[in-house]
Coordinates of C-alpha atoms and ligand atoms in Angstrom, one line a residue:
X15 CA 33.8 -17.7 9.8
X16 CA 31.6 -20.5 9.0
X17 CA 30.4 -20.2 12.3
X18 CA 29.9 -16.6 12.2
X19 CA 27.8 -17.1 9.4
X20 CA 25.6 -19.6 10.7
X21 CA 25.1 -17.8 13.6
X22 CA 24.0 -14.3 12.0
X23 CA 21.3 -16.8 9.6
X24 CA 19.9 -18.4 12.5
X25 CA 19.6 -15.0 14.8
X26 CA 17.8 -13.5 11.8
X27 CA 15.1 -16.2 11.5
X28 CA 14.8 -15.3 15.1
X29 CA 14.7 -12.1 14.7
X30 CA 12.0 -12.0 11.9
X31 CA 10.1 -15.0 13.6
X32 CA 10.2 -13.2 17.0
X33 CA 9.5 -9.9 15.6
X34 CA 11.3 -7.0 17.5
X35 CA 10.2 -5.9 20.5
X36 CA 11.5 -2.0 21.5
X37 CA 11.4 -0.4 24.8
X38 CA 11.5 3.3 24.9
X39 CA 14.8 5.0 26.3
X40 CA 12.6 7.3 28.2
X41 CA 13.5 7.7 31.9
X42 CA 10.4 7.7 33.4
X43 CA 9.1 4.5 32.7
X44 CA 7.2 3.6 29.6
X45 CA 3.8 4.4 29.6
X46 CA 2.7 0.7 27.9
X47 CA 3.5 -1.2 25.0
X48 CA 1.9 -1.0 21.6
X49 CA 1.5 -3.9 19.1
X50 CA 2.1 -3.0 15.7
X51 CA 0.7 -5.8 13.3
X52 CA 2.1 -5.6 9.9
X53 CA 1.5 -7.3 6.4
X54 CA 4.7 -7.8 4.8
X55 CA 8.3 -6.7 4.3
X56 CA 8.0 -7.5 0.5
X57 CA 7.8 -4.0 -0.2
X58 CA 9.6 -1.2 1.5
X59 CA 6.8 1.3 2.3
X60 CA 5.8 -1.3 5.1
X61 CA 9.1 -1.5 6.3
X62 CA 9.0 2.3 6.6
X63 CA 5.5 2.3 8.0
X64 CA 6.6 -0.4 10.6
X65 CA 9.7 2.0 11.6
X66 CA 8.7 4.9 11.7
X67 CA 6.3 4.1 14.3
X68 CA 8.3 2.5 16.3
X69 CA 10.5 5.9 16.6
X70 CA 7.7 8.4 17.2
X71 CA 5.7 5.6 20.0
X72 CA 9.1 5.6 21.7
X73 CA 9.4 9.4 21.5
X74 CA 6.5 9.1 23.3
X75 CA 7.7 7.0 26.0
X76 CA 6.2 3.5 24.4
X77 CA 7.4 0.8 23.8
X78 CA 6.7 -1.5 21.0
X79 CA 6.6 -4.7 19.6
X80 CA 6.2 -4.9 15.9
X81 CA 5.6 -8.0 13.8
X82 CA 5.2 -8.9 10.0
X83 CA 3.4 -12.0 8.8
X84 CA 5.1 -12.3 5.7
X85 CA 1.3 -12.4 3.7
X86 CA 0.4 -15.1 5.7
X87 CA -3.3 -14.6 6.9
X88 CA -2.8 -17.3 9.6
X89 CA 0.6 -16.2 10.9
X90 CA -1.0 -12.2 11.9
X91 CA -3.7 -13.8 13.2
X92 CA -1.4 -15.4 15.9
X93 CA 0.8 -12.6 16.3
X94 CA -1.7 -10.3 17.3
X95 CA -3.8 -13.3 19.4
X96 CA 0.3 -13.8 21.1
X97 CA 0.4 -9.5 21.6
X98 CA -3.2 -9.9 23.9
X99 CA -2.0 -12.4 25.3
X100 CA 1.3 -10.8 26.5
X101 CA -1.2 -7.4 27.3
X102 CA -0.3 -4.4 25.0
X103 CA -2.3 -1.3 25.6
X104 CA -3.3 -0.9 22.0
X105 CA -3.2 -2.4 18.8
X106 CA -2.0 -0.7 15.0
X107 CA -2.8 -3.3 12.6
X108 CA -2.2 -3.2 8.9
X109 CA -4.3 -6.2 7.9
X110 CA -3.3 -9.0 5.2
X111 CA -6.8 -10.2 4.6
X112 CA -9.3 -7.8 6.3
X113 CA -11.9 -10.1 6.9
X114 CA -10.5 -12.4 9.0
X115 CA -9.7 -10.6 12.4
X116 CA -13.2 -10.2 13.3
X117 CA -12.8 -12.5 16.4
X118 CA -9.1 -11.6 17.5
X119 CA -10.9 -8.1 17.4
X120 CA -13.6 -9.5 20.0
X121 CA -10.5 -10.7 22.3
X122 CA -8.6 -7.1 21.9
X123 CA -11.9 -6.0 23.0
X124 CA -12.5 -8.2 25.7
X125 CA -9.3 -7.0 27.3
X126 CA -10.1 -3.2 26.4
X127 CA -7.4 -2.7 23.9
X128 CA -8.2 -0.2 21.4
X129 CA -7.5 -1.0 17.2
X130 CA -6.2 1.6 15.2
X131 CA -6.5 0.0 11.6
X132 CA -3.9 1.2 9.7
X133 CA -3.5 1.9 5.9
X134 CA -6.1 -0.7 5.0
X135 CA -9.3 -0.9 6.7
X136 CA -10.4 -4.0 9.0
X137 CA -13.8 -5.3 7.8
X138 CA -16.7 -6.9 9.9
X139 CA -15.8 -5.5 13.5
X140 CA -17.2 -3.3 15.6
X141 CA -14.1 -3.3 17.6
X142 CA -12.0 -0.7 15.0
X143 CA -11.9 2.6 17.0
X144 CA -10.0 4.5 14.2
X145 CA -8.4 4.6 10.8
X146 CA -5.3 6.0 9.4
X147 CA -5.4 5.8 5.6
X148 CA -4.7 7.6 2.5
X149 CA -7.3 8.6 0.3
X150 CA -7.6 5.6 -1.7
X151 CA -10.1 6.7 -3.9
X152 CA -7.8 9.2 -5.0
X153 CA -5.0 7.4 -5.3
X154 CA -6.7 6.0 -8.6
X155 CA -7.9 9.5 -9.8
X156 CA -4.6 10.2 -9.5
X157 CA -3.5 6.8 -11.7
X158 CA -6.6 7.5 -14.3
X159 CA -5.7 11.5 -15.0
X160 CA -2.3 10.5 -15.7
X161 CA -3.2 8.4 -18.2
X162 CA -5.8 10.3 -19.9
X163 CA -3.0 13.2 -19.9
X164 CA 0.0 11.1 -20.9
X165 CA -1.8 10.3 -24.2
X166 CA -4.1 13.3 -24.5
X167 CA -7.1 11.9 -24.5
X168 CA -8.6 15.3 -24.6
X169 CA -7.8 15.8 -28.1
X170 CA -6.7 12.3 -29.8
X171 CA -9.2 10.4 -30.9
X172 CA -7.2 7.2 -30.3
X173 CA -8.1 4.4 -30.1
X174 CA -5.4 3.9 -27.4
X175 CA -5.0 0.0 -26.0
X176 CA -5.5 -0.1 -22.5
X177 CA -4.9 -3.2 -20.4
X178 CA -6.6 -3.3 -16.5
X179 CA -5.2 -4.9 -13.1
X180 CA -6.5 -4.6 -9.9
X181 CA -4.6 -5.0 -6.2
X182 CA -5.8 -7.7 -3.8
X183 CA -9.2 -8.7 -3.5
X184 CA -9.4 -9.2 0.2
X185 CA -7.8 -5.8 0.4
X186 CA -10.6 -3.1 1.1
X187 CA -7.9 -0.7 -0.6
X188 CA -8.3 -2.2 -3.6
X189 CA -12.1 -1.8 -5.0
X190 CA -11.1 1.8 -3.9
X191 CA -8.4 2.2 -6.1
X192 CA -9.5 0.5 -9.0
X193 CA -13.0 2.6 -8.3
X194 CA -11.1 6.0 -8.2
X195 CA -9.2 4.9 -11.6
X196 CA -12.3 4.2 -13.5
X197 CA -14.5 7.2 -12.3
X198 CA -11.9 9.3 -14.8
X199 CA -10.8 6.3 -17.5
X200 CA -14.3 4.7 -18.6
X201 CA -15.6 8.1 -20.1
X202 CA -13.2 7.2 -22.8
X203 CA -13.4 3.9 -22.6
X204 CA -17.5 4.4 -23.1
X205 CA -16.4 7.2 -26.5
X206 CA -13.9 4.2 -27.7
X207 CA -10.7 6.0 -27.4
X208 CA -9.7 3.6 -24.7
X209 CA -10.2 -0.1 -26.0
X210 CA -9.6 -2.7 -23.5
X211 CA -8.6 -5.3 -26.2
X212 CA -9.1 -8.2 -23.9
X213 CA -12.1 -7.6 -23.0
X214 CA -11.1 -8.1 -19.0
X215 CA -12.6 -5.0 -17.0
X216 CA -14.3 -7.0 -13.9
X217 CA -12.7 -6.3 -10.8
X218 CA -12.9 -10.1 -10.1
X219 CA -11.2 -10.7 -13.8
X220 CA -8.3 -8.1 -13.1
X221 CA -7.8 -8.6 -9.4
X222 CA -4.3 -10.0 -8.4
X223 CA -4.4 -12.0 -5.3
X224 CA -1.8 -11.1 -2.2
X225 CA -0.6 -7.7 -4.5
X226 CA 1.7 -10.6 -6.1
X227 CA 3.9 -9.5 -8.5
X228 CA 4.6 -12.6 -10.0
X229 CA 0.9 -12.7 -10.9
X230 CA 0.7 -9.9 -12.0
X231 CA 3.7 -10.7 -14.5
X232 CA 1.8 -13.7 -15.8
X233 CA -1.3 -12.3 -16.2
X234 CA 0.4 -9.8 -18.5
X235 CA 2.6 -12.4 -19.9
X236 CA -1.4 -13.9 -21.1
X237 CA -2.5 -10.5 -21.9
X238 CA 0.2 -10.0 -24.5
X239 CA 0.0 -13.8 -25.7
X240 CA -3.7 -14.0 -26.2
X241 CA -4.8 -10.4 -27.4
X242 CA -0.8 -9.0 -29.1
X243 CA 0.2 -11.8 -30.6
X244 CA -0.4 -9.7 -34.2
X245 CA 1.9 -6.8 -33.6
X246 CA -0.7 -4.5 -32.1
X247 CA 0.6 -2.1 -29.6
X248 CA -0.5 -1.4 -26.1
X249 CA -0.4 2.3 -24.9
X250 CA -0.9 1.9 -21.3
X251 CA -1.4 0.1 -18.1
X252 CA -3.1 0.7 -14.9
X253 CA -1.3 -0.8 -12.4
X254 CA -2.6 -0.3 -9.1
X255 CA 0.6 -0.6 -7.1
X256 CA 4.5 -0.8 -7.4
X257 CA 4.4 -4.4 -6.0
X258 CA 2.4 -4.9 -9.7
X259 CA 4.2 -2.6 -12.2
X260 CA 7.2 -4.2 -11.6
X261 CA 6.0 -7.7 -12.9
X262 CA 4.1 -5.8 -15.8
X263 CA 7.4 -3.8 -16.8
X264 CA 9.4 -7.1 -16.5
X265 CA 6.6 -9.7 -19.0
X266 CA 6.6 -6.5 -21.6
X267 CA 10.5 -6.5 -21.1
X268 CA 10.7 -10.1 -21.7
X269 CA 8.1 -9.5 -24.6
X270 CA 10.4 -7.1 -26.5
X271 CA 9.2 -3.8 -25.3
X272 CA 12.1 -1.4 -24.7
X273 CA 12.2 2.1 -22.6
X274 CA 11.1 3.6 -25.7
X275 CA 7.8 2.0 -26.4
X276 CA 7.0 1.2 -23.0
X277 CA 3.1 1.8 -22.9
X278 CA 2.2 4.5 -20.1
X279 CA 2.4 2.4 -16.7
X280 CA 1.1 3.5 -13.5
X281 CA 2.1 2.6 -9.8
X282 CA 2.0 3.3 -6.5
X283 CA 4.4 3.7 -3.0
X284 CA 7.1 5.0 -4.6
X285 CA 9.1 1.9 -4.1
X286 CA 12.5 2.0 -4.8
X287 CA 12.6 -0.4 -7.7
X288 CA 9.8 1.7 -9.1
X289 CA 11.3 4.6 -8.6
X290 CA 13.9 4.0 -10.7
X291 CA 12.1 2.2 -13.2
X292 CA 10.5 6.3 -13.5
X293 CA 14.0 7.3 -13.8
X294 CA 15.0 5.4 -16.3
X295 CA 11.4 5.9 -18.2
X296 CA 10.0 2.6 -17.6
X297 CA 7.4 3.5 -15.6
X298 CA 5.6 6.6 -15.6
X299 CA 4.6 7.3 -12.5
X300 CA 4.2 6.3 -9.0
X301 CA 1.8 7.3 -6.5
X302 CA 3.5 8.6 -3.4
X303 CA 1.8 8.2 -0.1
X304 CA 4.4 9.2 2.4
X305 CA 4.6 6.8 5.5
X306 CA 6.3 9.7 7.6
X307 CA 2.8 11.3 7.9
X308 CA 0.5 8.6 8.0
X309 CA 2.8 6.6 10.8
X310 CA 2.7 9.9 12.8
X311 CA -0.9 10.4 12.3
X312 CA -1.4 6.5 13.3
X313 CA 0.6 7.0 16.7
X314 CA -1.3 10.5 17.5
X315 CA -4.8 8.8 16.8
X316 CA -3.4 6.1 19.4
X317 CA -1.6 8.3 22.2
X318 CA -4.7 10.6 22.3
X319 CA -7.3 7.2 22.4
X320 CA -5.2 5.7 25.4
X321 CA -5.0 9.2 27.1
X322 CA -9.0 9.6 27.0
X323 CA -8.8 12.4 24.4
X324 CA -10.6 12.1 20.7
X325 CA -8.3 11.8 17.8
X326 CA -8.0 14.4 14.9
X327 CA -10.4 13.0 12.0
X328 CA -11.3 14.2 8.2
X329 CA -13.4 12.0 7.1
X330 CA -16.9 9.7 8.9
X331 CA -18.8 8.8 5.7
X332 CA -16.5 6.8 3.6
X333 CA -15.2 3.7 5.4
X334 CA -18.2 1.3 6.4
X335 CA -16.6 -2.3 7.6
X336 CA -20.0 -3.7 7.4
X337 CA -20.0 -3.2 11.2
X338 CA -19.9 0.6 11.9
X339 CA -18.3 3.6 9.7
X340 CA -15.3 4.0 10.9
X341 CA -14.0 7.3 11.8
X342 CA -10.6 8.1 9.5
X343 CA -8.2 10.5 9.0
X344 CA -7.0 10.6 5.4
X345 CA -3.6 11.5 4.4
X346 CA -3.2 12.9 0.3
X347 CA -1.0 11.0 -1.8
X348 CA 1.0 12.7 -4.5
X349 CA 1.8 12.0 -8.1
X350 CA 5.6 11.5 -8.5
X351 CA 7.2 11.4 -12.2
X352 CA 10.5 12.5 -13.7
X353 CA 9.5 15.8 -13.4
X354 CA 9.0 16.2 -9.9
X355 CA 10.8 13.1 -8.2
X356 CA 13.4 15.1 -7.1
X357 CA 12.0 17.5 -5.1
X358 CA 9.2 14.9 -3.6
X359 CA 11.4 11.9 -2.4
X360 CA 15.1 13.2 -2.3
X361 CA 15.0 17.1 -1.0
X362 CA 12.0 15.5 1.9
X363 CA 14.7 13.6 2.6
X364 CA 12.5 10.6 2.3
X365 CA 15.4 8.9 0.1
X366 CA 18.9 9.5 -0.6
X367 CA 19.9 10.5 -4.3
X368 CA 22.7 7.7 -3.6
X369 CA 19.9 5.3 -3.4
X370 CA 18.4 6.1 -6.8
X371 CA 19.8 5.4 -10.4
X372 CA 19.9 8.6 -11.6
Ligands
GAL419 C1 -2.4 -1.4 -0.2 C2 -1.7 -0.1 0.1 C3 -0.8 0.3 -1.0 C4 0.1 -0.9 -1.4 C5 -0.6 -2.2 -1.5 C6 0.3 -3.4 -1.6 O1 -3.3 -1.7 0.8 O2 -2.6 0.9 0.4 O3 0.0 1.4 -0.6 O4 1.1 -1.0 -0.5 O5 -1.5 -2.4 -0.4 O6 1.1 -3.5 -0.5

């Protein structure tokens, strides 16, 4: 038993050290292997990301070999250096820092191997032939107009108490976000009925490095300290991603906030934890970008690259790298709440209602 035990820990550090290598069942042969590069498994919509591609290259007839780095900047930088090396046909690469592939990009190119950046965009190289993204920008309309609905800024004067955090810094994702959330929230912060008691509203001040949640929780945890400590109440919180709300919801928890004056909180990926902290009114709501469509469009963009053709694009303005606009294709994420969480995430099919706490 002990044995048995042993054994299964050891052949999982393998298997997450090795990564997982898939060949297609197709009977024809494979038509190449693709190297899918992935951040993290911290949160699940990677994980997702990560397997759904794996199924539609190998519908295809490719096979795969998809890696996670585990936030580690240095370890993806090796993986993908080890997947040249071993002579995939194209990279899909969901970077960790984005500015730090610009030579590994040189060697993909060197060998001819086309990049498909994925989700988040891969700065200073010339060598990204596509992106697959949401539209980030929107993603923090989406987070601001939920706000300035859930306490009716329209007609309240306020003042409301608003505190700010931002995802990663060396994410490109993240300026977009925190750009898209301000476009609709400093109107009112500008007419006073959004007051940022603490004064923090840099990105630099309110950016949280690796999308830690831990950070995020202390950062709150000196938010509520510093600028609360006198009873006054905060009425929301935009939170850029679930990875974040979760440590917000948990220092206000640990504060004495309760379900029932939980300020407005935003998120993002529809995360299972966050999910059901929406359930259970926690949270308010949770941006949902669904990984089923932007995996497919990731592994489309790369069949049609490797078979000569030109992928479908939306979008050849918005996403400079410093080294070329990249062309994109934008997916649209969607605002989940209680309302609506239901029909968005069980009847899609994307989770089971067994998996929620409803
Ligand atoms: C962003 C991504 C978000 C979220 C975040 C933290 O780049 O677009 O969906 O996952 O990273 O992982």
């Amino acid at each position: 038993m002990q044995k048995a035990i042993r054994f299964g820990a050891v052949a999982s550090l393998l298997f997450m050290t090795a990564g997982c290598i898939q060949q297609s069942s197709g009977e024809e042969g494979s038509k190449g292997t693709i190297g899918i590069a992935m951040p993290t498994q911290s949160s699940e919509r990677w994980i997702a990301d990560g397997n759904q591609m794996v199924a539609y290259f190998e519908e295809l007839g490719y096979d795969t070999d998809l890696q996670y780095a585990e936030d580690i900047v240095e370890n993806q930088f090796s993986q993908i250096e080890n997947m040249i090396t071993r002579g995939v046909d194209a990279l899909v690469i969901a970077s960790i820092d984005g500015e730090t592939l610009t030579s590994v990009l040189e060697s993909a190119n060197a060998e001819n191997i086309p990049v498909i950046s994925y989700d988040r965009l891969i700065m200073n190289s010339e060598y990204v032939d596509y992106y697959a993204t949401f539209d980030n920008y929107k993603v923090g309309v989406l987070q601001g107009e939920y706000i300035v609905e859930a306490l009716n800024l329209e007609e309240e004067e306020g003042p409301f108490n608003i505190e700010l955090f931002a995802g990663s810094p060396d994410d490109n994702n993240a300026t977009f976000f925190f750009k898209g959330a301000m476009s609709v929230l400093q109107p009112y912060i500008d007419q006073g009925k959004l007051v940022v008691p603490s004064g923090q509203t840099d990105f630099n001040q309110i950016a949280i490095l690796g999308w830690d949640g831990a950070k995020a929780q202390s950062r709150m945890d000196n938010l509520l300290s510093s600028n609360y400590g006198g009873g006054e109440e905060l009425h929301a919180v935009l939170a850029p991603a679930d990875l974040l709300s979760i440590g917000i919801i948990a220092s206000l928890k640990n504060s004495g906030y309760t379900v029932d004056t939980m300020p407005i909180i935003t998120g993002q990926d529809a995360d299972l934890p966050a999910v059901n902290a929406v359930i259970k009114g926690e949270q308010a709501m949770t941006v949902f970008k669904d990984t089923r469509l932007l995996a497919k469009k990731a592994v489309e963009m790369t069949e049609a690259v490797l078979q000569g053709e030109e992928p479908e694009v939306n979008d050849t303005n918005t996403y400079d790298n410093n080294a070329k606009v990249v062309p994109a294709f934008l997916e649209e994420p969607v605002v989940v709440d209680q309302d609506n969480y239901e029909e968005v995430l069980v009847d899609s099919g994307y989770y089971e209602a067994s998996q929620l706490d409803q």
